[in-house]
Each structure stands twice: as C-alpha cells, then as structure tokens.
Amino acid sequence: MLLENTGHAYCAAPAALPDDEGARLAALQGYCVLDTLPDKSCDQITELARTLFGVEIALISLVDEDRQWFKSRAGLSAQETPRSMSFCAHAILARGSLVVLDTHQDGRFRNNPLVTAAPRIRFYAGALLRSSQGHALGTLCLIDPRPREHFGPAEMARLEQLACMVMERLEQLRNRGYTDHVTGLPNRARLMEVLRARAHVKGDTGLPCAALGVDICSREYLFDMVKALGWDYAESFLVQVSRALCEALDYQPVYRVTTTTFVFLHEGTAAQRQEHIANVRQQFVQALEIHGIPHQLDIAIGVLPAVDDIAGSDVVRSLLTVIDVGREEGICPRQFESVHAENQRNAFWLLSALPMAFNSSDELSLHYQPKVRLRDSSCVGVEALIRWHHPVLGNISPAIFIALAEKTAQIRQITAWVVRHAVVQAAAWHARGHRVPIAINTSARDFESDDILRLLAAQLKQHAVPPGLIEIEFTESAMASNPAVVRQRVQAIRELGVKVAIDDFGSGFSNLSYLKSIPADIMKIDRSFISRLVENEADQVIVPSIIHLAHQLGFSVVAEGVESEQTARILHHLGCDFAQGYAIARPMPAEELEEWLGMVR
Ligand code: C2E
Ligand code: CA
C-alpha cells in the first residue's frame, strides 16, 4: 500500500487552492470519471509512460476536493491518497508541468509521508491534464524512488503529449456517457453537468437562466408509432423532430432528457424567451412529413423561469411536471409554479400510501348513494362510492386519488377491491331479504384485460349473488382507445346478467356514434347538465334531447347530481326515469343506508 507505515501525520503545508478551484472541481465532476472502473486505454498510456521513462510508477492522478484519485496506476496499488500529500496538487497550482528531481532537496516535499515512507518518492514529473476550458484536473505523472539529475524540455514535451492522449480519452469517455445515441444531442447527464457547473460559474449576462422543456408528442403517440411502424421508423422520427427543434432554437444546445422531451436553457430577457417559444410553436404548426407519413405534432412546452433558484436535479423533474400540467389544462406554454411540485409530491405520496390502505382493515370503505325512481320515489339501487381515510392525512377525496390511480395500474386494484366488497355487501342484503342492486364504478384501464369479467363472475358465484344485484358503470373514455375490444368485454359482462350503465354521459367529447353499438342498459346524464337545469336555458334544451335520444336507443335514464326538489320535478316531467343526488340522499355507510331504506319504505 502506498501509505503503509507512514507512522505520523503529514505536517508540512499542503498546496494552496488554485484561484479557479470551484470551476475546476465542477469541470472535474463534469468528466464523470471519479470512482469509475479502470479503462484499458488509460492503463496502456500509463504502462507506456513507465517503460518509456524508466520509472517505477506512472499515474493518471485527478485532484478532487480532498483527495487525489488515480484513474490509472502502473506500478502502484493504492487507488487514492489525501490531497494534502499530493504532488499533483502542487502541479495544478503551478498551472504548468512540475518536475522535482530530488524530493530530499525540496522543502515542499522533504517531509511528505510519500517521501519518508513507501513509495519513498525521490523523483516526480507531472504533466497537466487540462480540461477543454483550460482547468487543470490533475496530471499524468511519473514517480521513482531514485532521484534524477535531469529531466529536460524534450522529455517533458513527450510526457505532455501523453497527457494530451489521456485527455482525449477522458473526453471520449465523457462524450460516450453524455450523448443521446438516437439524436446525437447531449443527454440528461450532460444537462445535469451544465447545471452543476452553473452553480460555480454563473452566466455573464446577469440575466436569469430559464429552462424550456419541449415535449414533442405524448408517450402514447410514440409507442403507438413503434407498435405500428417499428423502432427504426420511430428513431428516424425522433431524429427529424429533434433537428426541426434545433433549427427553431438557432442550433443552440438542446438536450434530450426523456424519450419525447427536450430541454433548452435560455439566458436572456423574457421577451427573447417568448420569441424562442413562438419559433418552436411555429415550427410544428405544419404537419411534419417523415418517410411520406405526415405527423401533426401535439407539442407541449413547460417553462421554468429561473433554473438557478432550484437544485439541478429538480430541473428535469419540474419541467416534466409542468409539461404534464400544461397538457392536462391544454395550456401551451405552461409556466411552472411551486404548487405543481407540491401536487406532484402529494400525488406520489398518495399513490405510495395506497398499497398500505389495501392491507389495512379500516382505511378503505364503501359509501352508498341511493338512486330513486322519479315516478314514485322508490329506491331502485345504490351506487358504491369508495372512501379513503388515511391515518395521518385524514379523508382523501376519491376525485383526487381515483384520478391519480387512473394514471397507473393501481386503478385495477381499486376496482377489484370495490367489486369484492360490493358483492359481499349485496350478498348480505340479499340474505336478509333486501333487494338493493349496487352499481360499481370502473375506469378505462379496467377494460384493458378480462380480469374484471373473471373477477365479477367468480365473486357472484362465490357469494351466490344474483347477477341482477350488481351493475357496472363505465365512462365514454373507456371506449376511446380500443372500442371494439371494450365493446366485447362490456357485452361479456352483460351476458353474466349484470346491468351496464354509461356513466357521466355528456362530460366527454367523444362522438355519439359509439352509442349505436354499445351494449348498455342505462345512461347516466352527467351532473354538469343537471345541477343548473332550473335556471340554465341551454341545459333545458340539452337534457330533454339526451333523455329522448337515450330512450330511442333503448336505455333507461338516470339523472346524476339532483340537488333540489324542483330539479327532480322537472326531470320527472321530462320523462327521466331515475335520479340520484344530494336532494335525495348523500352517499352514506351501509348501516346508515339501511336506516334510510327503512325510513322511506
Ligand atoms: P361519479 O361516478 O360521477 O360519482 C358521483 C359523484 O357525485 C360522487 O362523488 C357523489 O358523492 C357526487 N354526488 C352525488 N350526488 C351529488 C349532487 O347532488 N351534487 C354534487 N355536487 N355531487 C353529487 P365522490 O364520491 O366524491 O366520487 C367522485 C368520483 O370518484 C366519482 O364520480 C367516480 O368517478 C369516482 N369514484 C368514486 N368511487 C369510485 C370507485 O369505487 N371506483 C372508481 N373507478 N371511481 C370511483
Ligand atoms: Ca358513477
């Protein structure tokens, strides 16, 4: 070991810090070379140096904050030493090559533990390793336990040549890790480096540095393209889109940070930034034709006004968040607000807390909201609505956690939980002689597989529940991606004897053609049409039309969100069959519902 048996602490003054120490360290970090595995080319260079100069040891030494770390070491086993003992720390301070012919004759090194104990350095020559910006990162150095009489300019020039080869290799290694292989653009790691370097050296304009995140299309769009046309096509799509983007941004550095997201750093005025944004939007107004196929890109732009105010690692995270928010809100460009980060964090915590809720016996429960026949106010069934009481966060609205879970596969677990509990409840009421059909909400993802069908069939059988006691509610969005398959699955559910309802009808934007062939029994009119029915003239036109349309297609009609007696009367007058809403009853736990049912019967 290099430092064995030194026997005492090193007391001589270590090399002072160079003036550019902060930027120098940032540059060194930027090479991402510290603590990496040995590299064959680097080892060949140190081996060559050792034989060429006839020394025992040759090292590629990088001077880190408080250590020197050896990327390659010929003739030495130690991987690093403290910076306080480092000869190379003196070399980088001198900003030029350093030669010490005999350490015993040099006051700076005479008492250095590397001189007084193994490897007992007597001769040292180090050629600087300079970064592309001129920072001294360390040296390629020669070490020998015998002093030398001479190490002239010609020898030093040769050592410096080898040092240049080392730097070329380090650049190569860095670029390999810093380049996106599809587009050839710098990648996220490179962006992180640039941001890290900014922490040491701010730009010279004095203006804030903004980050623009440009999402060229949704991930689904790209994945569908891969599925339809293959990876090669998708890659040439990405290359061409990235070129178009770079052109719109005057060929300034653009980083590819996710499959579809690119980042551009902009140090300038808000007006200049707007101009860049306008150029990017303009660039993609026209469809982009790639191998004869036109792509009308749905780009989203997120803006982070000042990257220096947040940690580098948060830049990409925040941009992805604001891009998603912008997509959801339909706003482009969307500027980042701290509340977005908070929402994102909350969403993350909620989704990670959800699996615990499934395992706990009392966090999740079902409330039931009655549905009544308008003609005689009799209860014809209930809708099961999930409730989550978190031990710390309290009650969490399903409008929040269902919307989050719908973005992940967790929604299927929720649906499965609701199906199991609703069927058990239906069985309990059935056993006591009550006929209370329970409607269960589903999400688009539930129809991506046959799981829901299998689960429903198994649960009904296991608990001996007549299928007519369960209804399934699904929204138009379920039909969006693969209508034929969803239709088939809905039909299969119906064939079990389970009734099917189209939920929140009218809240989406889909065309009406799916109504012709959807195998449903019930249509639930979205509460946005019902809540202001009494005063809103447009709703007074739309609602009767929907009721008429639904009846013509053979559906019975439920109005959701009936909040007043008057609304219920109007709906009855319009021929609506059933109603649900606060005017009738709020969702309530099973025991309360039992009391409520006893009251109205
Ligand atoms: P939804 O399917 O439209 O359910 C009806 C929602 O409207 C319920 O909100 C209910 O409490 C509320 N509501 C009922 N009557 C009225 C009224 O007169 N006025 C107003 N303003 N609101 C009324 P909740 O329980 O907060 O559920 C919100 C949404 O969360 C539900 O909307 C549904 O989309 C979803 N959800 C709830 N439980 C489940 C579930 O078990 N599975 C799934 N996939 N989604 C669920
Ligand atoms: Ca519903």
PDB file of N, CA and C and ligand atoms in Angstrom, residues 383 441 473 503, ligand 2:
ATOM      1  N   GLU A 383     -75.358   3.463  -5.641  1.00  0.00           N
ATOM      2  CA  GLU A 383     -74.045   3.492  -6.293  1.00  0.00           C
ATOM      3  C   GLU A 383     -72.991   3.370  -5.200  1.00  0.00           C
ATOM      4  N   ASN A 441     -68.363   1.631  -9.971  1.00  0.00           N
ATOM      5  CA  ASN A 441     -67.675   2.466 -10.966  1.00  0.00           C
ATOM      6  C   ASN A 441     -66.447   1.754 -11.505  1.00  0.00           C
ATOM      7  N   GLU A 473     -70.752   0.590 -13.961  1.00  0.00           N
ATOM      8  CA  GLU A 473     -70.807   1.901 -14.627  1.00  0.00           C
ATOM      9  C   GLU A 473     -69.486   2.136 -15.332  1.00  0.00           C
ATOM     10  N   ASP A 503     -71.713   5.978 -17.701  1.00  0.00           N
ATOM     11  CA  ASP A 503     -71.615   6.941 -16.605  1.00  0.00           C
ATOM     12  C   ASP A 503     -71.265   8.332 -17.134  1.00  0.00           C
TER      13      ASP A 503
HETATM   14 CA    CA B   2     -70.627   6.801 -11.276  1.00  0.00          CA
END
